[in-house]
Short mmCIF file of C-alpha atoms and ligand atoms in Angstrom, two decimals:
data_model
loop_
_atom_site.label_atom_id
_atom_site.label_comp_id
_atom_site.label_asym_id
_atom_site.label_seq_id
_atom_site.Cartn_x
_atom_site.Cartn_y
_atom_site.Cartn_z
CA MET A 6 -6.77 40.23 85.83
CA LEU A 7 -4.05 38.63 83.83
CA TRP A 8 -5.14 35.21 85.32
CA ARG A 9 -8.63 35.78 84.05
CA GLU A 10 -7.69 37.08 80.81
CA LEU A 11 -5.99 33.64 80.10
CA ARG A 12 -8.51 31.51 81.53
CA LEU A 13 -10.61 33.30 78.85
CA ARG A 14 -8.39 32.81 75.93
CA TRP A 15 -7.97 28.96 77.13
CA ARG A 16 -11.83 28.98 76.59
CA THR A 17 -12.19 30.30 73.31
CA CYS A 18 -9.15 28.26 72.19
CA THR A 19 -10.90 24.77 73.28
CA LEU A 20 -14.15 25.91 71.70
CA ARG A 21 -12.28 26.59 68.36
CA LEU A 22 -10.70 22.98 68.77
CA LEU A 23 -14.14 21.65 69.71
CA ALA A 24 -16.01 22.92 66.33
CA LEU A 25 -12.74 22.11 64.36
CA CYS A 26 -13.05 18.65 65.45
CA LEU A 27 -16.43 18.73 64.86
CA ALA A 28 -16.40 19.66 61.06
CA ALA A 29 -13.91 17.31 60.59
CA LEU A 30 -15.90 14.44 61.62
CA LEU A 31 -19.30 15.79 59.87
CA CYS A 32 -16.88 16.05 56.69
CA THR A 33 -15.53 12.50 56.97
CA HIS A 34 -18.89 11.09 57.62
CA PHE A 35 -20.35 12.83 54.58
CA SER A 36 -17.36 11.43 52.14
CA ALA A 37 -18.16 8.13 53.35
CA GLU A 38 -22.07 8.51 52.89
CA LEU A 39 -21.44 9.98 49.32
CA LYS A 40 -18.89 7.19 48.43
CA ARG A 41 -21.34 4.24 49.79
CA LYS A 42 -24.51 5.77 48.05
CA SER A 43 -22.56 6.29 44.90
CA LEU A 44 -20.92 2.74 45.22
CA SER A 45 -24.37 1.00 45.60
CA GLN A 46 -27.17 0.46 43.24
CA PRO A 47 -30.14 3.21 43.68
CA GLY A 48 -32.31 -0.17 44.14
CA LEU A 49 -34.21 0.07 46.93
CA ILE A 50 -37.29 -2.37 47.31
CA LEU A 51 -40.00 -2.80 50.06
CA LYS A 52 -39.89 -5.59 51.50
CA VAL A 53 -42.35 -6.96 54.37
CA PRO A 54 -40.64 -8.33 57.90
CA PRO A 55 -40.07 -11.69 57.44
CA LYS A 56 -42.21 -12.99 59.99
CA GLU A 57 -45.34 -14.70 59.71
CA PRO A 58 -46.61 -12.64 56.38
CA GLY A 59 -49.65 -11.20 55.65
CA ALA A 60 -49.99 -11.25 59.99
CA GLU A 61 -49.13 -7.52 60.26
CA VAL A 62 -52.50 -5.77 59.67
CA TYR A 63 -54.44 -8.71 60.44
CA ASN A 64 -53.17 -8.16 64.37
CA ARG A 65 -53.47 -4.50 64.65
CA ARG A 66 -56.02 -3.06 66.74
CA PRO A 67 -58.69 -1.43 64.63
CA ASP A 68 -58.16 1.98 65.74
CA GLU A 69 -54.39 1.76 65.11
CA VAL A 70 -53.43 3.32 61.79
CA PRO A 71 -50.91 1.81 59.70
CA SER A 72 -47.74 3.91 59.71
CA ARG A 73 -44.42 3.98 57.33
CA ARG A 74 -42.62 3.00 60.36
CA GLN A 75 -43.82 -0.60 59.76
CA VAL A 76 -42.25 -0.69 56.24
CA ILE A 77 -38.39 -1.78 55.95
CA TYR A 78 -36.41 -0.93 53.33
CA VAL A 79 -33.97 -3.47 52.35
CA ARG A 80 -30.67 -3.08 50.04
CA ARG A 81 -31.21 -5.01 46.71
CA SER A 82 -29.11 -8.20 46.94
CA SER A 83 -29.21 -10.05 43.77
CA SER A 84 -31.48 -9.54 40.70
CA ASN A 85 -35.05 -11.05 40.16
CA GLY A 86 -34.53 -13.51 43.47
CA ARG A 87 -37.94 -14.78 44.84
CA GLN A 88 -39.24 -14.01 47.84
CA GLY A 89 -38.84 -16.55 50.80
CA GLY A 90 -42.11 -17.75 51.89
CA HIS A 91 -44.21 -16.28 49.13
CA SER A 92 -45.53 -17.84 46.30
CA GLY A 93 -44.04 -16.67 43.02
CA VAL A 94 -44.00 -13.26 43.95
CA ARG A 95 -41.00 -11.79 42.04
CA LYS A 96 -39.23 -8.73 43.16
CA ARG A 97 -40.00 -5.79 41.11
CA ASN A 98 -37.08 -4.37 39.15
CA THR A 99 -37.29 -1.33 40.63
CA LEU A 100 -34.80 0.00 38.00
CA GLN A 101 -37.12 -0.06 35.35
CA PRO A 102 -37.81 3.13 33.75
CA VAL A 103 -40.88 5.36 34.91
CA ARG A 104 -43.64 5.19 32.40
CA TRP A 105 -46.62 7.92 31.52
CA HIS A 106 -48.55 5.91 29.00
CA ILE A 107 -49.66 2.54 28.54
CA ASP A 108 -48.15 1.10 24.85
CA LEU A 109 -51.46 1.50 22.50
CA GLN A 110 -52.45 -1.40 20.31
CA PRO A 111 -52.35 -0.61 16.36
CA TRP A 112 -55.89 0.11 15.31
CA ALA A 113 -58.20 -2.89 14.61
CA GLY A 114 -58.40 -1.80 11.20
CA HIS A 115 -57.32 1.17 8.40
CA SER A 116 -60.70 3.00 8.89
CA HIS A 117 -60.01 3.35 12.65
CA SER A 118 -63.94 2.92 13.15
CA LEU A 119 -65.81 1.93 15.89
CA GLU A 120 -67.35 -1.11 14.68
CA GLU A 121 -63.83 -2.73 14.34
CA GLU A 122 -62.68 -1.62 17.15
CA ALA A 123 -65.60 -2.85 19.28
CA ARG A 124 -65.44 -6.32 17.36
CA ARG A 125 -61.79 -6.76 18.71
CA PHE A 126 -62.73 -5.44 22.22
CA LEU A 127 -66.03 -7.41 22.51
CA ARG A 128 -64.17 -10.62 21.41
CA TYR A 129 -61.41 -10.56 23.79
CA ILE A 130 -63.82 -9.95 26.90
CA THR A 131 -65.91 -12.68 25.77
CA ASN A 132 -63.63 -15.35 25.60
CA SER A 133 -61.74 -16.66 28.52
CA GLN A 134 -58.20 -17.38 27.43
CA ILE A 135 -57.42 -20.10 30.19
CA THR A 136 -59.27 -23.03 31.73
CA CYS A 137 -59.86 -22.61 35.46
CA SER A 138 -60.82 -26.17 37.18
CA HIS A 139 -62.15 -24.60 40.19
CA LEU A 140 -64.54 -21.52 39.65
CA VAL A 141 -65.47 -20.11 43.12
CA THR A 142 -67.96 -17.61 42.83
CA ASN A 143 -68.79 -15.94 45.96
CA GLY A 144 -67.62 -18.72 47.82
CA LEU A 145 -69.62 -21.13 46.12
CA THR A 146 -68.11 -23.49 43.61
CA ASP A 147 -71.83 -24.51 41.92
CA HIS A 148 -73.12 -21.86 39.87
CA VAL A 149 -76.11 -20.81 41.09
CA VAL A 150 -77.67 -17.75 39.13
CA ASP A 151 -78.90 -15.24 41.71
CA THR A 152 -79.13 -11.67 42.29
CA LEU A 153 -75.51 -11.43 43.21
CA LYS A 154 -72.68 -10.24 41.28
CA PRO A 155 -70.86 -13.18 39.98
CA TRP A 156 -67.30 -12.17 41.98
CA THR A 157 -65.30 -15.06 40.85
CA VAL A 158 -61.98 -16.46 41.89
CA CYS A 159 -59.86 -19.61 40.41
CA LEU A 160 -58.83 -22.18 43.12
CA ASP A 161 -57.48 -24.40 40.68
CA ASN A 162 -54.42 -26.18 42.31
CA LYS A 163 -52.36 -24.71 39.22
CA PHE A 164 -51.93 -21.20 40.61
CA SER A 165 -50.97 -19.71 43.83
CA LEU A 166 -54.20 -18.59 45.57
CA ALA A 167 -55.27 -22.12 46.63
CA HIS A 168 -51.90 -22.92 48.06
CA GLN A 169 -51.68 -19.35 49.67
CA ILE A 170 -55.33 -20.35 51.40
CA ARG A 171 -54.22 -23.40 52.70
CA SER A 172 -51.17 -21.63 54.45
CA LYS A 173 -53.44 -19.01 55.73
CA GLN A 174 -50.98 -16.34 53.79
CA CYS A 175 -53.85 -15.21 51.66
CA ARG A 176 -54.43 -11.63 51.40
CA VAL A 177 -57.74 -9.80 49.52
CA TYR A 178 -58.40 -6.24 48.42
CA SER A 179 -61.62 -5.28 47.58
CA LEU A 180 -62.20 -1.88 45.97
CA GLY A 181 -65.44 -0.33 46.09
CA LEU A 182 -67.35 2.69 46.53
CA GLY A 183 -70.09 1.94 49.13
CA GLU A 184 -71.64 -0.83 47.27
CA GLU A 185 -74.03 -3.01 49.62
CA GLU A 186 -73.28 -6.77 49.19
CA ASN A 187 -70.31 -8.04 50.82
CA ILE A 188 -70.87 -11.73 50.36
CA PHE A 189 -67.98 -12.40 48.31
CA GLU A 190 -65.61 -10.34 51.31
CA PHE A 191 -67.39 -12.35 53.84
CA SER A 192 -66.73 -16.04 51.96
CA MET A 193 -62.77 -15.09 51.46
CA ALA A 194 -62.77 -14.14 54.99
CA SER A 195 -64.08 -17.41 55.90
CA GLU A 196 -61.68 -19.11 53.99
CA GLY A 197 -58.87 -17.71 56.10
CA CYS A 198 -57.76 -14.61 54.03
CA GLU A 199 -56.92 -11.23 54.96
CA VAL A 200 -59.50 -9.08 53.67
CA HIS A 201 -59.33 -5.40 53.40
CA ARG A 202 -62.36 -3.39 52.07
CA PHE A 203 -61.94 0.04 50.82
CA ASP A 204 -64.39 2.44 51.08
CA PRO A 205 -64.74 5.94 51.50
CA SER A 206 -68.31 6.04 53.22
CA ILE A 207 -67.97 4.24 56.12
CA PRO A 208 -68.31 6.13 59.33
CA SER A 209 -64.96 5.56 61.14
CA ALA A 210 -61.30 5.49 59.75
CA HIS A 211 -60.94 1.44 60.10
CA ILE A 212 -63.45 -1.09 61.30
CA HIS A 213 -62.71 -4.73 61.90
CA GLU A 214 -66.15 -6.26 61.12
CA ALA A 215 -65.20 -9.82 61.60
CA GLU A 216 -62.58 -12.53 61.78
CA GLY A 217 -60.18 -11.28 59.28
CA LEU A 218 -62.14 -8.74 57.29
CA TRP A 219 -61.30 -5.22 57.65
CA HIS A 220 -62.60 -2.02 56.32
CA HIS A 221 -60.49 1.17 55.49
CA ARG A 222 -62.19 4.61 54.99
CA LEU A 223 -59.94 5.03 51.93
CA SER A 224 -60.49 5.61 48.18
CA VAL A 225 -58.46 3.95 45.69
CA ASP A 226 -57.34 6.49 43.09
CA TRP A 227 -55.06 6.97 40.32
CA ARG A 228 -53.20 9.75 42.01
CA ASP A 229 -52.54 10.99 45.50
CA PRO A 230 -54.19 13.83 46.83
CA ASN A 231 -52.62 17.41 45.70
CA PRO A 232 -50.89 17.92 48.70
CA ALA A 233 -51.22 21.27 48.27
CA ILE A 234 -55.08 20.67 49.73
CA ALA A 235 -54.88 20.59 53.49
CA PRO A 236 -55.97 16.94 54.69
CA HIS A 237 -58.87 18.00 56.65
CA ARG A 238 -60.58 19.71 53.65
CA LEU A 239 -60.55 16.59 51.85
CA HIS A 240 -63.83 14.99 51.74
CA SER A 241 -62.40 11.70 51.79
CA ASN A 242 -58.93 9.94 52.11
CA THR A 243 -57.70 8.91 48.40
CA LYS A 244 -54.86 7.02 47.69
CA LYS A 245 -53.17 5.25 45.25
CA LEU A 246 -53.12 1.54 45.39
CA LYS A 247 -49.19 1.95 45.35
CA THR A 248 -49.45 4.44 48.28
CA ILE A 249 -51.74 1.76 50.07
CA LEU A 250 -49.04 -0.98 49.86
CA ASN A 251 -46.79 0.84 51.09
CA GLU A 252 -48.13 2.54 54.36
CA PHE A 253 -49.57 -1.17 55.13
CA GLY A 254 -46.29 -2.64 54.52
CA HIS A 255 -47.97 -5.27 52.29
CA TRP A 256 -45.87 -6.55 49.63
CA LYS A 257 -48.56 -8.76 47.71
CA ILE A 258 -52.11 -8.82 47.08
CA ASP A 259 -53.62 -12.50 46.23
CA VAL A 260 -57.13 -11.21 44.85
CA LEU A 261 -57.53 -7.70 43.70
CA LYS A 262 -61.26 -7.23 43.64
CA ALA A 263 -62.37 -3.98 42.40
CA ASP A 264 -65.83 -2.11 41.13
CA MET A 265 -65.38 1.38 40.74
CA GLU A 266 -67.99 2.62 38.56
CA SER A 267 -65.83 4.05 35.52
CA ALA A 268 -62.81 4.76 37.52
CA GLU A 269 -61.42 1.35 36.83
CA TRP A 270 -59.66 2.10 33.51
CA LYS A 271 -57.34 4.94 35.14
CA ILE A 272 -56.78 3.10 37.97
CA LEU A 273 -56.08 0.07 36.21
CA GLU A 274 -53.84 2.16 33.95
CA ASN A 275 -52.47 3.57 36.88
CA ILE A 276 -51.20 0.07 38.89
CA ILE A 277 -49.53 -1.14 35.06
CA LEU A 278 -47.43 2.00 34.69
CA GLU A 279 -46.56 1.94 38.57
CA GLY A 280 -45.91 -1.91 38.12
CA ILE A 281 -48.38 -2.94 41.14
CA ILE A 282 -49.83 -5.41 38.70
CA GLU A 283 -47.05 -7.62 39.13
CA GLN A 284 -47.93 -8.01 42.79
CA ILE A 285 -51.25 -9.06 42.15
CA GLY A 286 -52.14 -12.65 41.54
CA GLN A 287 -56.04 -12.52 40.18
CA LEU A 288 -57.89 -9.37 39.19
CA VAL A 289 -61.65 -9.82 39.59
CA LEU A 290 -62.63 -6.22 37.82
CA GLU A 291 -66.26 -4.85 36.50
CA ILE A 292 -66.13 -2.71 33.59
CA HIS A 293 -68.22 -0.10 32.54
CA LEU A 294 -68.91 0.49 28.63
CA HIS A 295 -71.90 2.89 28.77
CA TRP A 296 -69.29 5.92 28.71
CA PRO A 297 -65.72 6.20 28.27
CA GLY A 298 -65.03 6.33 32.11
CA PHE A 299 -63.53 8.93 34.17
CA GLU A 300 -60.65 11.11 32.28
CA VAL A 301 -60.76 8.94 29.51
CA SER A 302 -61.08 10.84 26.05
CA GLY A 303 -60.81 10.78 22.55
CA ASN A 304 -63.65 9.79 19.85
CA ASP A 305 -65.25 6.29 20.29
CA SER A 306 -62.67 4.27 18.26
CA SER A 307 -59.75 5.89 20.17
CA VAL A 308 -61.60 4.90 23.77
CA VAL A 309 -62.53 1.21 22.78
CA ARG A 310 -58.84 1.25 21.41
CA TYR A 311 -57.52 2.23 25.33
CA TRP A 312 -59.27 0.23 26.59
CA TYR A 313 -58.24 -3.06 24.65
CA SER A 314 -54.76 -1.72 24.76
CA LEU A 315 -54.94 -1.87 28.87
CA PHE A 316 -56.18 -5.61 28.56
CA LYS A 317 -53.10 -6.42 26.40
CA GLU A 318 -51.02 -4.99 28.67
CA LEU A 319 -52.16 -7.25 31.56
CA GLU A 320 -51.68 -9.98 28.64
CA GLN A 321 -48.17 -8.97 28.59
CA LYS A 322 -47.75 -9.54 32.31
CA ASP A 323 -49.11 -13.30 31.90
CA PHE A 324 -52.64 -12.20 33.10
CA LYS A 325 -54.88 -14.91 31.66
CA LEU A 326 -58.66 -13.77 31.84
CA PHE A 327 -60.11 -17.43 33.11
CA TYR A 328 -64.49 -15.89 33.84
CA THR A 329 -65.98 -13.45 31.63
CA TYR A 330 -69.61 -12.44 32.49
CA LYS A 331 -72.16 -10.13 30.57
CA ASP A 332 -74.74 -8.42 33.01
CA LEU A 333 -77.82 -8.73 30.99
CA SER A 334 -79.96 -6.72 34.11
CA LYS A 335 -77.72 -3.27 33.33
CA PRO A 336 -78.50 -1.31 30.11
CA GLN A 337 -77.60 -2.94 26.97
CA LEU A 338 -75.44 -0.14 25.87
CA PHE A 339 -72.13 0.39 24.17
CA LEU A 340 -70.95 3.81 24.37
CA LYS A 341 -74.28 5.00 24.70
CA LYS A 342 -75.30 3.39 21.52
CA ASP A 343 -77.64 0.30 21.50
CA VAL A 344 -75.34 -1.52 19.16
CA PHE A 345 -73.15 -4.69 18.86
CA ASN A 346 -75.27 -6.71 21.37
CA ALA A 347 -73.36 -5.67 23.96
CA SER A 348 -73.90 -4.91 27.50
CA SER A 349 -72.81 -1.65 29.85
CA CYS A 350 -71.49 -4.13 32.49
CA TYR A 351 -69.27 -7.40 32.64
CA ILE A 352 -67.53 -9.08 35.04
CA LEU A 353 -63.98 -10.43 34.23
CA SER A 354 -61.59 -12.27 36.22
CA TRP A 355 -57.93 -12.68 35.21
CA VAL A 356 -55.11 -14.88 36.91
CA ASN A 357 -51.14 -13.67 36.93
CA THR A 358 -50.18 -16.89 35.51
CA ARG A 359 -46.35 -16.00 36.69
CA TRP A 360 -47.59 -16.56 39.86
CA THR A 361 -47.58 -20.84 40.44
C1 LIG B 420 -60.40 8.73 16.03
O1 LIG B 420 -59.11 9.74 16.40
C2 LIG B 420 -57.90 9.19 15.91
C3 LIG B 420 -57.31 10.20 16.09
O2 LIG B 420 -57.57 10.73 17.35
C4 LIG B 420 -57.96 9.03 14.52
O3 LIG B 420 -57.10 8.63 13.82
C5 LIG B 420 -59.28 8.18 13.79
O4 LIG B 420 -59.50 7.89 12.60
C6 LIG B 420 -60.55 8.94 14.77
N1 LIG B 420 -61.68 7.61 14.35
C7 LIG B 420 -63.04 8.22 13.76
C8 LIG B 420 -63.71 7.18 13.34
O5 LIG B 420 -63.10 9.49 13.70
C1 LIG B 421 -76.52 -11.24 22.12
O1 LIG B 421 -76.18 -11.62 23.34
C2 LIG B 421 -77.21 -12.60 24.22
C3 LIG B 421 -75.91 -12.81 25.26
O2 LIG B 421 -74.64 -12.97 25.39
C4 LIG B 421 -77.04 -13.97 23.33
O3 LIG B 421 -77.67 -15.25 24.19
C5 LIG B 421 -77.58 -13.74 21.81
O4 LIG B 421 -77.70 -14.81 20.98
C6 LIG B 421 -76.90 -12.63 21.16
N1 LIG B 421 -77.69 -12.02 19.77
C7 LIG B 421 -76.97 -12.34 19.21
C8 LIG B 421 -77.60 -11.36 17.85
O5 LIG B 421 -75.78 -12.38 18.76
#
């Protein structure tokens, strides 16, 4: 009897001691963790694994869904260094404050009239700011005027794209909404680029269409879907560009081509506000002017001022317009009006001159 009691007491004692030890251990661990966190800068930046950049998705089977596991977060070492191997891609300062609005430019004139705003805006989109000595349109250097939209990139040796193609480190993102032609994508893939086409209308989640050409059933938007809506109830998979880059473990996009049927304004605003624009080498955009665009509001002069301000934000990031095309096959309407000799549709190409 006594023996059993003694044994029971001994056991409870040991258990208590063990619990105490565990508690002490946890305490020291947490306090050490806290100290470490408070000492180090909160700047966590995204970095692609150092092996062959650009190969991550390229070598993946089409049925493999890219996951967060392929993304490595590293602690920031020194300030704005350049990432080894990549061209002039600068590490983004993750400590920069979150921006909620773009900076609106001053009005074009005192009367805030549509005429003044439109003249300034149209002057901007019809004059290139930099000369590109090697324009390539849908894979061709000589400008054949045909029925294709002239998606144009600059392979001038001054800029990184030419070098990235030569060293097989070129990545193209193409955002669309079920468009038919894909000559541009095929030509960039045959140049040796890794091309990712985002299109919500394709039948399966990921399709490896050709050497270097991937299709993803994803629609790029200016916000992530409402988490309250169950994913299976969403008809298409909609994500912000920042989210896609994180999930794919991609650091940079050499060419971003977008034909978003009037969603381009909010998408452009989103990638500017989230700093993603600095991870893009060339931007090839179709813009639509027959109406303000999705979720763009205000009177006509405010809308045009907003469009103009978005392009001035690009200019501040050292993006220079090198190609501009007025589409005469589309209705010649500007905010539903037949004015200013404007078209409802232009294709514009910019190069990020920080990438050399
Ligand atoms: C449009 O709205 C802005 C303010 O939102 C105002 O300052 C401007 O005068 C208006 N323009 C016209 C032409 O009504
Ligand atoms: C209108 O635009 C077309 C094409 O850009 C141009 O050829 C024409 O000269 C312009 N007309 C006027 C009146 O500015």
